[in-house]
PDB file of C-alpha atoms in Angstrom:
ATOM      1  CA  UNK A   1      60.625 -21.677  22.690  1.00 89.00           C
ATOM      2  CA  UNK A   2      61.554 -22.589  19.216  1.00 89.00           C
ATOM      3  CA  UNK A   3      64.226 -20.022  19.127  1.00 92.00           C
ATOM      4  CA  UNK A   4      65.686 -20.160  22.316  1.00 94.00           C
ATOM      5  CA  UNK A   5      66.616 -23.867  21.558  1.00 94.00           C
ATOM      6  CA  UNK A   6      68.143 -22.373  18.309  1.00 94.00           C
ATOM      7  CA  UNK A   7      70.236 -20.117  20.127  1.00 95.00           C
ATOM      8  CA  UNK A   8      71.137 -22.666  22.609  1.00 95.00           C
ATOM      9  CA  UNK A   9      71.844 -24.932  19.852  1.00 95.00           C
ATOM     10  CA  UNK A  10      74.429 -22.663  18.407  1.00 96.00           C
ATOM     11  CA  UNK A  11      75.770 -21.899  21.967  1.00 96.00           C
ATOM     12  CA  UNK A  12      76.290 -25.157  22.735  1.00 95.00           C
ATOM     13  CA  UNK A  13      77.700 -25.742  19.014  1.00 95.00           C
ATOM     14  CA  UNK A  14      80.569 -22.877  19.571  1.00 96.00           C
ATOM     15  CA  UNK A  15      81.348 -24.834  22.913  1.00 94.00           C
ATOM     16  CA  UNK A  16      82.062 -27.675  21.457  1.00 94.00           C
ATOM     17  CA  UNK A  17      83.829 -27.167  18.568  1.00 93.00           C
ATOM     18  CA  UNK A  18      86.316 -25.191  21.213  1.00 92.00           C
ATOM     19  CA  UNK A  19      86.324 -28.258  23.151  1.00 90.00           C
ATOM     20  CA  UNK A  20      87.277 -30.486  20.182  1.00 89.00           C
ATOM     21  CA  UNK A  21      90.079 -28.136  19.055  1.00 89.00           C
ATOM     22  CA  UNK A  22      91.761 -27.295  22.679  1.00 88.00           C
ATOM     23  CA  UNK A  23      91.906 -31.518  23.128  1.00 83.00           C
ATOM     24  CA  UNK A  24      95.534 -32.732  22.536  1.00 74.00           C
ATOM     25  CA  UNK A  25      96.302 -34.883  20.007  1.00 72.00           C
ATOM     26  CA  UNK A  26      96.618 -38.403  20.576  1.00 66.00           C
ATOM     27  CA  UNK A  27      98.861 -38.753  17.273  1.00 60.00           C
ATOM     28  CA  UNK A  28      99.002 -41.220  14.730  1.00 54.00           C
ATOM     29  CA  UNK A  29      95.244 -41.381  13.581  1.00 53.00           C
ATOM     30  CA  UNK A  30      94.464 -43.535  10.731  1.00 55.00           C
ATOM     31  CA  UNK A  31      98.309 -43.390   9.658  1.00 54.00           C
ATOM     32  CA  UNK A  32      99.030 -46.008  12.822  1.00 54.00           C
ATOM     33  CA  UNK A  33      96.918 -48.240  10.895  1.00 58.00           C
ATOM     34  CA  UNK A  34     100.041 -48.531   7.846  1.00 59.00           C
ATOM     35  CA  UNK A  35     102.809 -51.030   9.775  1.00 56.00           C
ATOM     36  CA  UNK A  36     103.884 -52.055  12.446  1.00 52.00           C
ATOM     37  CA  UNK A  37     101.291 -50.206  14.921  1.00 51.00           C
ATOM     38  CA  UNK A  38     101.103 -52.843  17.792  1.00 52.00           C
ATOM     39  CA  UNK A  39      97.338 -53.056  19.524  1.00 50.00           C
ATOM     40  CA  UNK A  40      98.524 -50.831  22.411  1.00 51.00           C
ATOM     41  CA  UNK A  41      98.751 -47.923  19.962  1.00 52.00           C
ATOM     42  CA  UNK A  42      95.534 -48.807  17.839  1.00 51.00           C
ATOM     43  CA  UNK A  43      93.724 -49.312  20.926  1.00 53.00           C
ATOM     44  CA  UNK A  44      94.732 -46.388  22.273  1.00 56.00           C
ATOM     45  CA  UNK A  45      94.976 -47.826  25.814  1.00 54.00           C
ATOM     46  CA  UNK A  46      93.632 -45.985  29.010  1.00 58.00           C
ATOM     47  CA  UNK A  47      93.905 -42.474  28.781  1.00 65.00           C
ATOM     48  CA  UNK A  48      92.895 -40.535  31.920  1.00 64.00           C
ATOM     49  CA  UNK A  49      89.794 -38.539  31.788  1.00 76.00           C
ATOM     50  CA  UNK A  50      90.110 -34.956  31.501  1.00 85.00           C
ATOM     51  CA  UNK A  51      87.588 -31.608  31.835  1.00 88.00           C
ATOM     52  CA  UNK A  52      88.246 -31.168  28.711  1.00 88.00           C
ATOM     53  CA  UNK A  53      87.011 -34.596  27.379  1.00 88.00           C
ATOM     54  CA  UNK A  54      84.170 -34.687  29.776  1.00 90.00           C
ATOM     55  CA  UNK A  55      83.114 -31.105  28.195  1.00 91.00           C
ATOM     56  CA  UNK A  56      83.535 -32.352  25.210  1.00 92.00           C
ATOM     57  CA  UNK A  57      80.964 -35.467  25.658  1.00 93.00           C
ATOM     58  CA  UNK A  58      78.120 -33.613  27.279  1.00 94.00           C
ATOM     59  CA  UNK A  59      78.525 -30.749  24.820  1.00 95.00           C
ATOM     60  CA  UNK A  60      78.015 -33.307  21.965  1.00 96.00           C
ATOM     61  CA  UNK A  61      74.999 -35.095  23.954  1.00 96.00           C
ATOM     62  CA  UNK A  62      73.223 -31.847  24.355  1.00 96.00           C
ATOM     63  CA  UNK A  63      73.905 -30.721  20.891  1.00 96.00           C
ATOM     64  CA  UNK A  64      72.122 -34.284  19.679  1.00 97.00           C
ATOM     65  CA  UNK A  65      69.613 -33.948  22.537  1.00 96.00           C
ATOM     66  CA  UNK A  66      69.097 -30.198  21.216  1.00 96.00           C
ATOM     67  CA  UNK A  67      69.097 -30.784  17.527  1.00 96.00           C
ATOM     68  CA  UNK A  68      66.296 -33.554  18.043  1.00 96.00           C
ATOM     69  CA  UNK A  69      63.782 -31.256  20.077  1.00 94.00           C
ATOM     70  CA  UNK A  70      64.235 -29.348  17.452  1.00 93.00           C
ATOM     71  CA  UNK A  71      63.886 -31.545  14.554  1.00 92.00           C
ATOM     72  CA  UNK A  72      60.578 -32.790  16.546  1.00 91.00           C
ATOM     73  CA  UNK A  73      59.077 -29.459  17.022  1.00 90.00           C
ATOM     74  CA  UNK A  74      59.353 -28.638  13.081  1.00 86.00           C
ATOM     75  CA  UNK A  75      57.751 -31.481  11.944  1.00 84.00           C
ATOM     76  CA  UNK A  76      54.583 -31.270  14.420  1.00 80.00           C
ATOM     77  CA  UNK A  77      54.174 -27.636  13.102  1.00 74.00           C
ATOM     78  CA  UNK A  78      51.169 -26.948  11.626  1.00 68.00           C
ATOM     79  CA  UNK A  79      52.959 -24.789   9.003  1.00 65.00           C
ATOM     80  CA  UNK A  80      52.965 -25.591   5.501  1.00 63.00           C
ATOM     81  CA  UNK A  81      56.741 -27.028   4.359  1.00 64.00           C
ATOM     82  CA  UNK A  82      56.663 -26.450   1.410  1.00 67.00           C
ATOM     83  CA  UNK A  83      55.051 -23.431  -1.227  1.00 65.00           C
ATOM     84  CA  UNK A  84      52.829 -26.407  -2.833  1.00 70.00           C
ATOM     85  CA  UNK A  85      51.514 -27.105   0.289  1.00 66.00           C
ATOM     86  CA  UNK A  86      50.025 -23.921   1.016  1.00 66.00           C
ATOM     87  CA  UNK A  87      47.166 -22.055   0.192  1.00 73.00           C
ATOM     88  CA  UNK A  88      48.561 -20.346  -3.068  1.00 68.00           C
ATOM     89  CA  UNK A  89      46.216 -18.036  -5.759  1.00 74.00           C
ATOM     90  CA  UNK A  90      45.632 -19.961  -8.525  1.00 76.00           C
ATOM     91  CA  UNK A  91      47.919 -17.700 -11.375  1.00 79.00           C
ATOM     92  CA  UNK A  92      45.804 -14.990 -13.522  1.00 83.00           C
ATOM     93  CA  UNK A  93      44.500 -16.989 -17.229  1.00 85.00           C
ATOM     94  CA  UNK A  94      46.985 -15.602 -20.068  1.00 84.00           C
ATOM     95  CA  UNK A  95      45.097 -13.630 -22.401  1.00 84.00           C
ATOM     96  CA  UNK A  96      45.888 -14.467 -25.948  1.00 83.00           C
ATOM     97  CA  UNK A  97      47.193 -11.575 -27.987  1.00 83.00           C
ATOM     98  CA  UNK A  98      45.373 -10.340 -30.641  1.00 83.00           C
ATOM     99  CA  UNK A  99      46.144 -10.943 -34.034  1.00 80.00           C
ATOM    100  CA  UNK A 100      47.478  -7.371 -36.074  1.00 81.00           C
ATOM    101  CA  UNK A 101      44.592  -5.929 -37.960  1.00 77.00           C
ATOM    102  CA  UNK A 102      45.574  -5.239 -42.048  1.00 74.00           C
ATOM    103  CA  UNK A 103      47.013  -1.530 -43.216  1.00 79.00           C
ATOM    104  CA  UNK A 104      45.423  -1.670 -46.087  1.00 75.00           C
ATOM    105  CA  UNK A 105      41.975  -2.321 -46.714  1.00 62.00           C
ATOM    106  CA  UNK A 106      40.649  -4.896 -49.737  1.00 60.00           C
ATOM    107  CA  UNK A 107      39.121  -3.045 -52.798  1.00 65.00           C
ATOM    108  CA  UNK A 108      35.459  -3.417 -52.635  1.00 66.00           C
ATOM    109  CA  UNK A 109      34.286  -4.351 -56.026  1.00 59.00           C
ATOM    110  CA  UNK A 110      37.614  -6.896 -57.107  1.00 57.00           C
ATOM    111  CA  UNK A 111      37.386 -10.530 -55.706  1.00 58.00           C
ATOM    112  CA  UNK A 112      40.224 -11.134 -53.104  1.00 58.00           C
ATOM    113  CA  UNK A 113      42.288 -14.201 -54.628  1.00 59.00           C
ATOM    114  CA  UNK A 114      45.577 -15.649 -52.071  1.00 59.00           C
ATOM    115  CA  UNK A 115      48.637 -14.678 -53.403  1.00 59.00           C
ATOM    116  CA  UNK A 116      50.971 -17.190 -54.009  1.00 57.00           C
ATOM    117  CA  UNK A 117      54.644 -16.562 -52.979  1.00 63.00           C
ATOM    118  CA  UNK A 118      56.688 -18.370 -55.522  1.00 67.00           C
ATOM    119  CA  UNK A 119      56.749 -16.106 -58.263  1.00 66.00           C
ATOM    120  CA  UNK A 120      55.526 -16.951 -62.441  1.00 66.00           C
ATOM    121  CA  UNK A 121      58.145 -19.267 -64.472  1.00 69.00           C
ATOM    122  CA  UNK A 122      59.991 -17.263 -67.349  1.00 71.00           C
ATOM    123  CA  UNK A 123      59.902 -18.466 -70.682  1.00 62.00           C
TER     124      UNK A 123
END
């Protein structure tokens, strides 16, 4: 059901955007607004009604009927919307890498003493 309202969605979206563009101009637009534009012209007046028009209008109520079904039907959905929502595996612990092991082994019989890195003043 879901997707044949999709595909009717986009039907109905191809429809009217051919509606919109095939309608004749009724010139002037916002550029009326500048001077001089009595209220006849900003009004716009009666027009007559065309197919066209009338197209256009229940094309764009179907298309908001449509989209609102649809925007209904995702939201009662019983599907997660989003990843944190979901049942996810908790992520694997990191092991911690092991420290390198010495090259050379200590002498046996000497005590070990730390080696200090700044090296013995010169006199």
């Amino acid at each position: 059901m879901y997707n044949l309202l999709l595909i009717l969605l986009a039907f109905d979206a191809l429809i009217l955007t051919a509606a919109v563009l095939l309608q004749a101009g009724q010139g002037g637009g916002l550029a009326s607004l500048g001077g001089g534009a009595g209220t006849e012209q900003f009004m716009g007046g009666r027009q007559a009604t065309t197919l066209l028009t009338k197209a256009t209008w229940w094309c764009a109520g179907l298309f908001l009927f449509v989209s609102l079904v649809l925007a209904v039907m995702s939201s009662n959905s019983g599907a997660p919307r989003s990843v944190l929502e979901g049942n996810v595996p908790a992520p694997a612990p990191v092991q911690p890498t092991p420290l390198p092991l010495p090259t050379t082994p200590p002498s046996q019989g000497a005590p070990t003493q730390p080696s200090s890195k700044t090296p013995p003043p010169h006199r």
